[in-house]
Amino acid sequence: MKAISLTLSATAVWALAACTPNAMLMTNPGAALDLMAGSGSVTRSPSGKTTFRFAILANAFDGLVDDPSQQREQDRQALGQWVGQQGICPSGYTVNPPTSTEGNMGPILLYEGQCS
């Protein structure tokens, strides 16, 4: 009888672990932070020229930063962090003003740049 009790207890613990809110909803609790970080891609030509594209939601910082110029500054900081994490431009980079496009989650700002 004791062995059956242990088996049921282990099953009950496993069942409860599978019922956590994140497991049930299949959500990422850090998703909002991921969206605020932006994402990008890198291209390196045969001549060695490295260019990149970085996309971030235009409203990623709504509610946190009210001034549009400060929101764009936050975008540029996110871009700088992404470039640094990728290790793609050790000598610096230049970036064009962003273009806006519509995405599934709202307007997206697309930054295009190249390494120095």
PDB file of C-alpha atoms in Angstrom:
ATOM      1  CA  MET A   1       0.000   0.000   0.000  1.00  0.00           C
ATOM      2  CA  LYS A   2       2.863   2.365   0.776  1.00  0.00           C
ATOM      3  CA  ALA A   3       4.360   1.946  -2.726  1.00  0.00           C
ATOM      4  CA  ILE A   4       1.036   2.877  -4.280  1.00  0.00           C
ATOM      5  CA  SER A   5       0.884   5.980  -2.089  1.00  0.00           C
ATOM      6  CA  LEU A   6       4.361   7.102  -3.242  1.00  0.00           C
ATOM      7  CA  THR A   7       3.475   6.524  -6.880  1.00  0.00           C
ATOM      8  CA  LEU A   8       0.317   8.565  -6.569  1.00  0.00           C
ATOM      9  CA  SER A   9       2.206  11.335  -4.796  1.00  0.00           C
ATOM     10  CA  ALA A  10       4.833  11.505  -7.527  1.00  0.00           C
ATOM     11  CA  THR A  11       2.103  11.570 -10.173  1.00  0.00           C
ATOM     12  CA  ALA A  12       0.251  14.321  -8.313  1.00  0.00           C
ATOM     13  CA  VAL A  13       3.425  16.449  -8.071  1.00  0.00           C
ATOM     14  CA  TRP A  14       4.100  15.974 -11.783  1.00  0.00           C
ATOM     15  CA  ALA A  15       0.514  16.901 -12.647  1.00  0.00           C
ATOM     16  CA  LEU A  16       0.689  20.051 -10.524  1.00  0.00           C
ATOM     17  CA  ALA A  17       3.999  21.052 -12.090  1.00  0.00           C
ATOM     18  CA  ALA A  18       2.406  20.806 -15.538  1.00  0.00           C
ATOM     19  CA  CYS A  19      -0.416  23.102 -14.429  1.00  0.00           C
ATOM     20  CA  THR A  20       1.634  26.210 -13.716  1.00  0.00           C
ATOM     21  CA  PRO A  21       0.153  29.276 -15.447  1.00  0.00           C
ATOM     22  CA  ASN A  22       3.061  29.542 -17.903  1.00  0.00           C
ATOM     23  CA  ALA A  23       2.837  25.849 -18.832  1.00  0.00           C
ATOM     24  CA  MET A  24      -0.925  26.000 -19.268  1.00  0.00           C
ATOM     25  CA  LEU A  25      -0.883  29.119 -21.427  1.00  0.00           C
ATOM     26  CA  MET A  26       2.401  28.339 -23.187  1.00  0.00           C
ATOM     27  CA  THR A  27       3.530  31.899 -22.516  1.00  0.00           C
ATOM     28  CA  ASN A  28       6.878  33.543 -22.102  1.00  0.00           C
ATOM     29  CA  PRO A  29       6.823  35.763 -19.004  1.00  0.00           C
ATOM     30  CA  GLY A  30       9.614  37.860 -20.514  1.00  0.00           C
ATOM     31  CA  ALA A  31       7.880  38.354 -23.886  1.00  0.00           C
ATOM     32  CA  ALA A  32       7.293  42.078 -23.304  1.00  0.00           C
ATOM     33  CA  LEU A  33      10.986  42.547 -22.588  1.00  0.00           C
ATOM     34  CA  ASP A  34      11.873  40.543 -25.706  1.00  0.00           C
ATOM     35  CA  LEU A  35       9.693  42.841 -27.815  1.00  0.00           C
ATOM     36  CA  MET A  36      11.318  45.915 -26.276  1.00  0.00           C
ATOM     37  CA  ALA A  37      14.776  44.550 -27.147  1.00  0.00           C
ATOM     38  CA  GLY A  38      14.109  44.355 -30.891  1.00  0.00           C
ATOM     39  CA  SER A  39      15.732  41.923 -33.296  1.00  0.00           C
ATOM     40  CA  GLY A  40      17.954  42.081 -36.315  1.00  0.00           C
ATOM     41  CA  SER A  41      19.881  40.376 -39.072  1.00  0.00           C
ATOM     42  CA  VAL A  42      23.424  40.752 -40.404  1.00  0.00           C
ATOM     43  CA  THR A  43      24.772  40.490 -43.955  1.00  0.00           C
ATOM     44  CA  ARG A  44      28.437  40.292 -44.907  1.00  0.00           C
ATOM     45  CA  SER A  45      29.328  40.778 -48.567  1.00  0.00           C
ATOM     46  CA  PRO A  46      32.199  38.965 -50.329  1.00  0.00           C
ATOM     47  CA  SER A  47      34.170  42.230 -50.153  1.00  0.00           C
ATOM     48  CA  GLY A  48      33.845  42.177 -46.342  1.00  0.00           C
ATOM     49  CA  LYS A  49      31.282  44.968 -46.004  1.00  0.00           C
ATOM     50  CA  THR A  50      28.963  44.245 -43.072  1.00  0.00           C
ATOM     51  CA  THR A  51      25.447  45.650 -43.066  1.00  0.00           C
ATOM     52  CA  PHE A  52      22.567  45.028 -40.694  1.00  0.00           C
ATOM     53  CA  ARG A  53      18.843  45.557 -40.265  1.00  0.00           C
ATOM     54  CA  PHE A  54      17.291  46.032 -36.845  1.00  0.00           C
ATOM     55  CA  ALA A  55      13.545  46.043 -36.189  1.00  0.00           C
ATOM     56  CA  ILE A  56      11.733  47.211 -33.071  1.00  0.00           C
ATOM     57  CA  LEU A  57       8.076  47.924 -32.369  1.00  0.00           C
ATOM     58  CA  ALA A  58       7.383  51.637 -32.782  1.00  0.00           C
ATOM     59  CA  ASN A  59       5.375  51.568 -29.566  1.00  0.00           C
ATOM     60  CA  ALA A  60       7.771  49.345 -27.580  1.00  0.00           C
ATOM     61  CA  PHE A  61       8.253  51.979 -24.889  1.00  0.00           C
ATOM     62  CA  ASP A  62       4.722  53.430 -24.781  1.00  0.00           C
ATOM     63  CA  GLY A  63       3.680  54.026 -21.215  1.00  0.00           C
ATOM     64  CA  LEU A  64       7.293  54.096 -20.051  1.00  0.00           C
ATOM     65  CA  VAL A  65       8.559  57.041 -22.076  1.00  0.00           C
ATOM     66  CA  ASP A  66       6.130  59.731 -23.235  1.00  0.00           C
ATOM     67  CA  ASP A  67       8.337  61.984 -25.363  1.00  0.00           C
ATOM     68  CA  PRO A  68       8.727  60.580 -28.930  1.00  0.00           C
ATOM     69  CA  SER A  69      12.353  61.757 -29.125  1.00  0.00           C
ATOM     70  CA  GLN A  70      13.111  59.851 -25.914  1.00  0.00           C
ATOM     71  CA  GLN A  71      11.380  56.794 -27.359  1.00  0.00           C
ATOM     72  CA  ARG A  72      13.671  56.940 -30.409  1.00  0.00           C
ATOM     73  CA  GLU A  73      16.655  57.303 -28.066  1.00  0.00           C
ATOM     74  CA  GLN A  74      15.540  54.089 -26.331  1.00  0.00           C
ATOM     75  CA  ASP A  75      15.343  52.443 -29.775  1.00  0.00           C
ATOM     76  CA  ARG A  76      18.917  53.532 -30.522  1.00  0.00           C
ATOM     77  CA  GLN A  77      20.086  52.154 -27.182  1.00  0.00           C
ATOM     78  CA  ALA A  78      18.380  48.826 -27.945  1.00  0.00           C
ATOM     79  CA  LEU A  79      20.056  48.856 -31.364  1.00  0.00           C
ATOM     80  CA  GLY A  80      23.456  49.528 -29.779  1.00  0.00           C
ATOM     81  CA  GLN A  81      22.961  46.682 -27.318  1.00  0.00           C
ATOM     82  CA  TRP A  82      21.994  44.322 -30.123  1.00  0.00           C
ATOM     83  CA  VAL A  83      25.031  45.268 -32.228  1.00  0.00           C
ATOM     84  CA  GLY A  84      27.275  44.775 -29.189  1.00  0.00           C
ATOM     85  CA  GLN A  85      25.750  41.404 -28.322  1.00  0.00           C
ATOM     86  CA  GLN A  86      26.219  40.242 -31.913  1.00  0.00           C
ATOM     87  CA  GLY A  87      29.834  41.478 -31.935  1.00  0.00           C
ATOM     88  CA  ILE A  88      29.471  42.582 -35.548  1.00  0.00           C
ATOM     89  CA  CYS A  89      30.919  46.110 -35.595  1.00  0.00           C
ATOM     90  CA  PRO A  90      34.052  46.307 -33.425  1.00  0.00           C
ATOM     91  CA  SER A  91      35.070  49.612 -35.066  1.00  0.00           C
ATOM     92  CA  GLY A  92      31.632  51.245 -34.819  1.00  0.00           C
ATOM     93  CA  TYR A  93      28.747  51.681 -37.195  1.00  0.00           C
ATOM     94  CA  THR A  94      26.501  54.202 -38.905  1.00  0.00           C
ATOM     95  CA  VAL A  95      22.747  53.862 -39.094  1.00  0.00           C
ATOM     96  CA  ASN A  96      20.158  55.506 -41.327  1.00  0.00           C
ATOM     97  CA  PRO A  97      17.012  57.134 -39.934  1.00  0.00           C
ATOM     98  CA  PRO A  98      14.369  54.455 -39.384  1.00  0.00           C
ATOM     99  CA  THR A  99      11.662  53.608 -41.848  1.00  0.00           C
ATOM    100  CA  SER A 100       8.245  52.571 -40.594  1.00  0.00           C
ATOM    101  CA  THR A 101       6.323  49.546 -41.768  1.00  0.00           C
ATOM    102  CA  GLU A 102       3.223  47.779 -40.537  1.00  0.00           C
ATOM    103  CA  GLY A 103       3.663  44.446 -38.765  1.00  0.00           C
ATOM    104  CA  ASN A 104       1.402  41.880 -37.122  1.00  0.00           C
ATOM    105  CA  MET A 105       1.815  43.575 -33.735  1.00  0.00           C
ATOM    106  CA  GLY A 106       1.601  47.167 -34.941  1.00  0.00           C
ATOM    107  CA  PRO A 107       3.988  49.633 -36.554  1.00  0.00           C
ATOM    108  CA  ILE A 108       7.616  48.529 -36.729  1.00  0.00           C
ATOM    109  CA  LEU A 109      10.640  50.788 -37.068  1.00  0.00           C
ATOM    110  CA  LEU A 110      13.346  49.353 -39.298  1.00  0.00           C
ATOM    111  CA  TYR A 111      16.884  50.625 -38.865  1.00  0.00           C
ATOM    112  CA  GLU A 112      19.475  49.847 -41.537  1.00  0.00           C
ATOM    113  CA  GLY A 113      23.163  50.415 -41.000  1.00  0.00           C
ATOM    114  CA  GLN A 114      26.680  49.381 -41.815  1.00  0.00           C
ATOM    115  CA  CYS A 115      29.808  48.727 -39.852  1.00  0.00           C
ATOM    116  CA  SER A 116      32.717  51.177 -40.094  1.00  0.00           C
TER     117      SER A 116
END
